CSV table of C-alpha atoms and ligand atoms in Angstrom, one decimal:
chain,number,residue,atom,x,y,z
N,1,UNK,CA,0.0,0.0,0.0
N,2,UNK,CA,1.3,3.5,-0.9
N,3,UNK,CA,1.3,6.2,1.8
N,4,UNK,CA,-1.6,8.5,2.8
N,5,UNK,CA,-1.1,12.3,2.8
N,6,UNK,CA,-3.4,14.5,4.9
N,7,UNK,CA,-3.4,18.2,4.0
N,8,UNK,CA,-4.6,20.9,6.5
N,9,UNK,CA,-3.9,18.2,9.1
N,10,UNK,CA,-3.9,20.4,12.2
N,11,UNK,CA,-7.5,21.6,11.8
N,12,UNK,CA,-10.5,20.2,13.5
N,13,UNK,CA,-11.0,17.3,11.1
N,14,UNK,CA,-7.4,16.3,10.9
N,15,UNK,CA,-6.9,16.3,14.6
N,16,UNK,CA,-9.3,13.3,14.9
N,17,UNK,CA,-8.9,11.8,11.4
N,18,UNK,CA,-5.1,11.3,11.8
N,19,UNK,CA,-5.2,9.1,14.9
N,20,UNK,CA,-8.0,7.1,13.2
N,21,UNK,CA,-6.0,6.6,10.0
N,22,UNK,CA,-2.9,5.7,12.0
N,23,UNK,CA,-4.8,3.1,14.0
N,24,UNK,CA,-6.2,1.6,10.8
N,25,UNK,CA,-3.2,1.6,8.5
N,26,UNK,CA,-0.2,2.1,10.9
N,27,UNK,CA,1.5,5.4,11.8
N,28,UNK,CA,4.3,4.9,9.3
N,29,UNK,CA,1.9,5.1,6.4
N,30,UNK,CA,0.3,8.5,7.3
N,31,UNK,CA,2.1,11.7,6.2
N,32,UNK,CA,0.8,14.7,8.0
N,33,UNK,CA,1.0,18.1,6.3
N,34,UNK,CA,-0.1,21.7,7.1
N,35,UNK,CA,1.0,25.2,6.4
N,36,UNK,CA,1.3,25.6,10.1
N,37,UNK,CA,4.4,24.3,11.9
N,38,UNK,CA,3.9,21.1,14.0
N,39,UNK,CA,2.1,21.9,17.2
N,40,UNK,CA,3.6,20.5,20.4
N,41,UNK,CA,0.4,18.6,21.3
N,42,UNK,CA,-0.2,17.2,17.8
N,43,UNK,CA,-1.2,13.6,17.9
N,44,UNK,CA,0.9,12.6,14.9
N,45,UNK,CA,3.2,10.0,16.3
N,46,UNK,CA,6.7,10.3,14.9
N,47,UNK,CA,7.9,13.8,13.9
N,48,UNK,CA,9.3,12.4,10.6
N,49,UNK,CA,5.6,12.0,9.5
N,50,UNK,CA,5.3,15.8,9.2
N,51,UNK,CA,5.7,17.8,6.0
N,52,UNK,CA,5.3,21.6,5.7
N,53,UNK,CA,3.0,22.1,2.7
N,54,UNK,CA,1.3,25.2,1.4
N,55,UNK,CA,-1.5,23.8,-0.9
N,56,UNK,CA,-1.5,27.0,-3.0
N,57,UNK,CA,2.0,26.1,-4.2
N,58,UNK,CA,1.6,23.3,-6.7
N,59,UNK,CA,5.3,22.3,-6.7
N,60,UNK,CA,5.3,21.7,-2.9
N,61,UNK,CA,2.4,19.3,-3.2
N,62,UNK,CA,3.8,17.4,-6.2
N,63,UNK,CA,7.3,17.1,-4.6
N,64,UNK,CA,5.8,15.7,-1.3
N,65,UNK,CA,3.5,13.3,-3.2
N,66,UNK,CA,6.5,12.0,-5.2
N,67,UNK,CA,9.1,11.9,-2.4
N,68,UNK,CA,6.7,10.2,0.1
N,69,UNK,CA,5.2,7.7,-2.4
N,70,UNK,CA,1.7,9.0,-1.7
N,71,UNK,CA,-1.3,6.9,-3.0
N,72,UNK,CA,-4.2,8.6,-1.3
N,73,UNK,CA,-4.7,12.3,-0.4
N,74,UNK,CA,-7.2,13.4,2.3
N,75,UNK,CA,-7.4,17.1,1.2
N,76,UNK,CA,-8.6,19.0,4.3
N,77,UNK,CA,-6.9,22.4,3.9
N,78,UNK,CA,-9.6,25.0,3.5
N,79,UNK,CA,-11.0,28.2,5.1
N,80,UNK,CA,-14.4,27.7,6.9
N,81,UNK,CA,-17.6,29.7,6.1
N,82,UNK,CA,-17.4,32.7,8.4
N,83,UNK,CA,-13.7,33.4,7.8
N,84,UNK,CA,-14.2,32.9,4.0
N,85,UNK,CA,-16.8,35.6,4.1
N,86,UNK,CA,-14.4,38.0,5.7
N,87,UNK,CA,-11.6,37.1,3.3
N,88,UNK,CA,-13.2,35.9,0.1
N,89,UNK,CA,-10.2,36.3,-2.2
N,90,UNK,CA,-8.0,34.3,0.2
N,91,UNK,CA,-10.8,31.7,0.4
N,92,UNK,CA,-10.9,31.3,-3.3
N,93,UNK,CA,-7.1,30.9,-3.5
N,94,UNK,CA,-6.9,28.3,-0.7
N,95,UNK,CA,-10.2,26.4,-1.2
N,96,UNK,CA,-10.2,26.3,-5.1
N,97,UNK,CA,-6.5,26.8,-5.9
N,98,UNK,CA,-5.5,24.3,-3.3
N,99,UNK,CA,-8.0,21.7,-4.5
N,100,UNK,CA,-6.9,22.2,-8.2
N,101,UNK,CA,-3.3,21.7,-7.2
N,102,UNK,CA,-4.1,18.6,-5.2
N,103,UNK,CA,-6.1,17.1,-8.1
N,104,UNK,CA,-3.3,17.9,-10.5
N,105,UNK,CA,-0.7,16.2,-8.3
N,106,UNK,CA,-3.1,13.3,-8.0
N,107,UNK,CA,-3.6,13.0,-11.7
N,108,UNK,CA,0.2,13.0,-12.4
N,109,UNK,CA,0.9,10.5,-9.7
N,110,UNK,CA,-2.2,8.3,-9.9
N,111,UNK,CA,-3.4,9.1,-6.3
N,112,UNK,CA,-6.9,8.6,-4.9
N,113,UNK,CA,-8.4,11.8,-3.3
N,114,UNK,CA,-10.9,12.6,-0.5
N,115,UNK,CA,-12.6,16.0,-0.8
N,116,UNK,CA,-14.7,17.3,2.1
N,117,UNK,CA,-17.6,19.2,0.8
N,118,UNK,CA,-20.2,20.7,3.1
N,119,UNK,CA,-23.9,21.6,3.8
N,120,UNK,CA,-22.5,25.0,2.7
N,121,UNK,CA,-22.5,23.8,-0.9
N,122,UNK,CA,-26.3,24.4,-0.9
N,123,UNK,CA,-28.1,27.8,-0.9
N,124,UNK,CA,-31.4,29.5,-0.2
N,125,UNK,CA,-33.1,28.1,-3.3
N,126,UNK,CA,-32.3,24.5,-2.2
N,127,UNK,CA,-35.1,22.7,-0.4
N,128,UNK,CA,-34.2,23.2,3.3
N,129,UNK,CA,-35.7,20.0,4.8
N,130,UNK,CA,-34.6,16.5,3.9
N,131,UNK,CA,-32.4,18.2,1.2
N,132,UNK,CA,-32.1,15.6,-1.6
N,133,UNK,CA,-28.8,14.2,-2.8
N,134,UNK,CA,-29.3,15.8,-6.2
N,135,UNK,CA,-30.9,19.2,-6.1
N,136,UNK,CA,-30.5,22.9,-6.7
N,137,UNK,CA,-27.0,24.2,-5.6
N,138,UNK,CA,-26.8,28.0,-5.8
N,139,UNK,CA,-24.8,28.9,-2.6
N,140,UNK,CA,-24.6,32.6,-1.7
N,141,UNK,CA,-21.3,32.5,0.3
N,142,UNK,CA,-17.8,32.3,-1.0
N,143,UNK,CA,-17.3,29.1,1.1
N,144,UNK,CA,-20.3,27.6,-0.6
N,145,UNK,CA,-19.2,28.7,-4.0
N,146,UNK,CA,-15.8,27.0,-3.5
N,147,UNK,CA,-17.5,23.8,-2.2
N,148,UNK,CA,-20.1,23.6,-5.0
N,149,UNK,CA,-17.4,24.4,-7.6
N,150,UNK,CA,-15.0,21.9,-5.8
N,151,UNK,CA,-17.6,19.1,-6.2
N,152,UNK,CA,-17.8,19.9,-9.9
N,153,UNK,CA,-14.0,20.0,-10.3
N,154,UNK,CA,-13.7,16.6,-8.6
N,155,UNK,CA,-16.4,15.2,-10.9
N,156,UNK,CA,-14.5,16.5,-13.9
N,157,UNK,CA,-11.2,14.9,-12.8
N,158,UNK,CA,-13.1,11.6,-12.2
N,159,UNK,CA,-14.8,11.7,-15.6
N,160,UNK,CA,-12.0,13.2,-17.7
N,161,UNK,CA,-9.0,11.6,-16.2
N,162,UNK,CA,-10.4,8.5,-14.4
N,163,UNK,CA,-9.3,9.8,-11.0
N,164,UNK,CA,-10.7,8.0,-8.0
N,165,UNK,CA,-12.0,11.0,-6.1
N,166,UNK,CA,-14.7,10.8,-3.5
N,167,UNK,CA,-16.4,13.3,-1.2
N,168,UNK,CA,-18.9,14.0,1.6
N,169,UNK,CA,-21.1,16.9,2.2
N,170,UNK,CA,-20.3,17.2,5.9
N,171,UNK,CA,-22.6,19.0,8.4
N,172,UNK,CA,-21.3,21.0,11.4
N,173,UNK,CA,-18.7,18.9,13.2
N,174,UNK,CA,-18.5,18.5,17.0
N,175,UNK,CA,-15.2,17.5,18.5
N,176,UNK,CA,-13.6,17.3,22.0
N,177,UNK,CA,-10.1,17.1,20.5
N,178,UNK,CA,-9.7,20.4,18.5
N,179,UNK,CA,-11.8,23.5,18.3
N,180,UNK,CA,-13.1,24.6,14.9
N,181,UNK,CA,-11.8,27.9,13.4
N,182,UNK,CA,-14.2,30.3,11.8
N,183,UNK,CA,-17.2,28.2,10.9
N,184,UNK,CA,-20.9,29.0,11.2
N,185,UNK,CA,-21.6,25.9,13.2
N,186,UNK,CA,-18.8,26.6,15.8
N,187,UNK,CA,-21.4,27.4,18.5
N,188,UNK,CA,-22.0,23.7,18.8
N,189,UNK,CA,-18.5,23.2,20.1
N,190,UNK,CA,-18.0,26.5,22.1
N,191,UNK,CA,-21.2,25.8,24.1
N,192,UNK,CA,-19.6,22.7,25.8
N,193,UNK,CA,-16.5,24.6,26.9
N,194,UNK,CA,-18.6,27.5,28.3
N,195,UNK,CA,-21.1,25.2,29.9
N,196,UNK,CA,-18.3,23.5,31.8
N,197,UNK,CA,-16.4,26.7,32.7
N,198,UNK,CA,-19.2,29.2,33.4
N,199,UNK,CA,-22.6,27.4,33.2
N,200,UNK,CA,-23.5,30.0,30.7
N,201,UNK,CA,-23.1,30.5,26.9
N,202,UNK,CA,-24.0,33.5,24.7
N,203,UNK,CA,-24.8,32.1,21.3
N,204,UNK,CA,-24.2,33.9,18.0
N,205,UNK,CA,-27.0,32.0,16.2
N,206,UNK,CA,-30.7,32.4,17.1
N,207,UNK,CA,-32.4,29.8,19.4
N,208,UNK,CA,-34.3,28.0,16.6
N,209,UNK,CA,-31.6,27.9,14.0
N,210,UNK,CA,-31.7,24.2,13.0
N,211,UNK,CA,-28.7,22.7,11.1
N,212,UNK,CA,-27.3,19.3,10.6
N,213,UNK,CA,-24.4,18.2,13.0
N,214,UNK,CA,-22.2,15.2,13.4
N,215,UNK,CA,-19.8,14.0,16.2
N,216,UNK,CA,-16.3,13.8,14.9
N,217,UNK,CA,-15.8,10.0,15.6
N,218,UNK,CA,-18.7,9.4,13.2
N,219,UNK,CA,-17.2,11.8,10.7
N,220,UNK,CA,-13.8,10.2,10.7
N,221,UNK,CA,-15.4,6.8,10.3
N,222,UNK,CA,-17.5,8.1,7.4
N,223,UNK,CA,-14.5,9.4,5.5
N,224,UNK,CA,-12.5,6.1,6.0
N,225,UNK,CA,-15.5,4.0,5.1
N,226,UNK,CA,-16.3,5.9,2.0
N,227,UNK,CA,-12.6,5.7,0.8
N,228,UNK,CA,-12.6,1.9,1.5
N,229,UNK,CA,-16.0,1.3,-0.2
N,230,UNK,CA,-16.1,-0.7,-3.4
N,231,UNK,CA,-16.2,1.9,-6.1
N,232,UNK,CA,-18.7,0.0,-8.3
N,233,UNK,CA,-22.0,1.0,-6.4
N,234,UNK,CA,-20.9,4.6,-5.8
N,235,UNK,CA,-23.4,6.7,-7.8
N,236,UNK,CA,-22.4,10.1,-6.4
N,237,UNK,CA,-18.6,10.5,-6.0
N,238,UNK,CA,-18.9,14.2,-5.2
N,239,UNK,CA,-20.3,14.4,-2.8
N,240,UNK,CA,-22.5,12.3,-0.6
N,241,UNK,CA,-25.0,13.9,1.8
N,242,UNK,CA,-24.3,12.6,5.3
N,243,UNK,CA,-25.8,13.6,8.7
N,244,UNK,CA,-26.3,12.4,12.2
N,245,UNK,CA,-28.6,14.9,13.9
N,246,UNK,CA,-30.6,18.0,12.9
N,247,UNK,CA,-30.5,20.3,16.0
N,248,UNK,CA,-30.9,24.0,17.1
N,249,UNK,CA,-29.0,25.9,19.8
N,250,UNK,CA,-32.0,25.5,22.1
N,251,UNK,CA,-32.1,21.7,21.5
N,252,UNK,CA,-28.4,21.5,22.4
N,253,UNK,CA,-28.7,23.7,25.4
N,254,UNK,CA,-31.6,21.6,26.7
N,255,UNK,CA,-29.6,18.4,26.4
N,256,UNK,CA,-26.6,20.0,28.2
N,257,UNK,CA,-29.0,21.1,31.0
N,258,UNK,CA,-29.8,17.5,31.6
N,259,UNK,CA,-26.2,17.0,32.8
N,260,UNK,CA,-25.5,20.6,34.2
N,261,UNK,CA,-28.9,21.7,35.7
N,262,UNK,CA,-28.0,25.4,36.2
N,263,UNK,CA,-26.7,25.9,32.6
N,264,UNK,CA,-28.1,29.0,30.9
N,265,UNK,CA,-28.0,30.2,27.3
N,266,UNK,CA,-28.7,33.6,25.9
N,267,UNK,CA,-28.4,35.0,22.4
N,268,UNK,CA,-26.5,37.8,20.7
N,269,UNK,CA,-27.1,37.1,17.1
N,270,UNK,CA,-24.2,37.8,14.7
N,271,UNK,CA,-26.0,38.9,11.5
N,272,UNK,CA,-23.3,37.5,9.2
N,273,UNK,CA,-23.2,34.0,10.6
N,274,UNK,CA,-27.0,34.0,11.0
N,275,UNK,CA,-27.5,34.9,7.4
N,276,UNK,CA,-25.1,32.1,6.4
N,277,UNK,CA,-27.0,29.6,8.5
N,278,UNK,CA,-30.3,30.7,7.1
N,279,UNK,CA,-29.1,30.0,3.6
N,280,UNK,CA,-28.2,26.4,4.5
N,281,UNK,CA,-30.4,23.2,4.7
N,282,UNK,CA,-32.0,22.4,8.1
N,283,UNK,CA,-31.6,18.7,7.5
N,284,UNK,CA,-30.1,16.5,4.7
N,285,UNK,CA,-31.5,13.3,3.2
N,286,UNK,CA,-28.5,10.9,3.4
N,287,UNK,CA,-30.3,7.9,2.1
N,288,UNK,CA,-28.0,7.6,-1.0
N,289,UNK,CA,-25.0,7.2,1.3
N,290,UNK,CA,-26.8,4.6,3.4
N,291,UNK,CA,-27.8,2.7,0.3
N,292,UNK,CA,-24.5,2.9,-1.7
N,293,UNK,CA,-21.9,2.3,1.0
N,294,UNK,CA,-23.7,1.5,4.2
N,295,UNK,CA,-23.4,4.8,6.0
N,296,UNK,CA,-25.0,5.0,9.5
N,297,UNK,CA,-24.2,7.4,12.3
N,298,UNK,CA,-23.6,6.0,15.8
N,299,UNK,CA,-24.0,9.1,17.8
N,300,UNK,CA,-27.3,11.1,18.2
N,301,UNK,CA,-27.8,14.3,20.3
N,302,UNK,CA,-28.1,12.5,23.6
N,303,UNK,CA,-25.1,10.2,23.2
N,304,UNK,CA,-22.9,12.9,21.6
N,305,UNK,CA,-23.6,15.3,24.5
N,306,UNK,CA,-22.9,12.8,27.2
N,307,UNK,CA,-19.6,11.8,25.6
N,308,UNK,CA,-18.5,15.4,24.9
N,309,UNK,CA,-19.2,16.4,28.5
N,310,UNK,CA,-17.5,13.3,30.0
N,311,UNK,CA,-14.4,13.8,27.9
N,312,UNK,CA,-14.1,17.6,28.2
N,313,UNK,CA,-14.7,17.6,32.0
N,314,UNK,CA,-11.3,15.8,32.3
N,315,UNK,CA,-9.4,18.8,31.0
N,316,UNK,CA,-11.6,21.9,31.0
N,317,UNK,CA,-11.3,24.0,34.1
N,318,UNK,CA,-12.6,27.4,35.1
N,319,UNK,CA,-13.8,29.5,38.0
N,320,UNK,CA,-16.7,27.1,38.4
N,321,UNK,CA,-16.3,23.5,37.2
N,322,UNK,CA,-19.4,21.5,37.9
N,323,UNK,CA,-19.0,17.8,37.3
N,324,UNK,CA,-21.7,16.7,34.8
N,325,UNK,CA,-24.3,14.6,36.3
N,326,UNK,CA,-25.0,11.1,34.9
N,327,UNK,CA,-28.0,11.2,32.6
V,1,LIG,C1,-18.8,25.8,8.8
V,1,LIG,O1,-19.6,26.1,9.6
V,1,LIG,O2,-18.2,26.6,8.0
V,1,LIG,C2,-18.4,24.3,8.6
V,1,LIG,C3,-19.4,23.7,7.6
V,1,LIG,C4,-20.7,23.4,8.0
V,1,LIG,O3,-19.0,23.4,6.5
V,1,LIG,N1,-18.5,23.7,9.9
């Protein structure tokens, strides 16, 4: 087996996907890359697994892919939705330019590619409930434009050059390992830290803003399962709708309150992130993923919340640190 390269490895997805890949294929096979230098607490095993790669530089990717004998690339390097709205030119350069460079390196070196698309690839004219696998995609954010265009570019490379490129439309991801950076769904992670520290959270989305979410252990498993799936039955390479729960801030706060009874939430809506959330689906129909490669989430709102609080309460300290009660 040739090696696996992960780009943007020190972000939220990489921090959990890398240990999962190392466990499955062996640490020596996983090459970890990021534009950032290696963080001290990075869970990457041996330091020799690390490569400094700027995905906007095609030669850097190609050189690493050749030198490290890469056969599969998990291309995670991208700006998230809120940051991309603040810096649209940079978002285009990283999200689209980086993907193009990765696909080109993959074409030249016969690599397989995983591309993480998002619920952000949809827009306000998409049906918002049980959003079908194939439907209108007219996103109104720069992040969404790069995700919808990225899906098309991956399809093009698959059809034109026979590249084995596969993708998921990921919902908001919830992790106890690494915080997200600059997403619209970040509230669903911040709320746990603030609940444990202060028993209070001020949310930047309105109480009834319903969006799809997934716990990171399910998301890592989905990526690996899709990449290991038999290619024959895959009708939608780029990209499959996947979801685990469709929840609002008030749903999540209510579930946390079952463990931390005094927990309070109030709202100070950020108009930019609220308008991004309002342009996205409330719930995806992921039946195509279930049928084609057997996707099924293992965590729902209750089990994800209990696990997040149990794991974070080991490390998160603050002026008040209530122990979560058993549900
Ligand atoms: C974001 O909020 O930007 C991401 C996403 C849903 O793609 N978490």
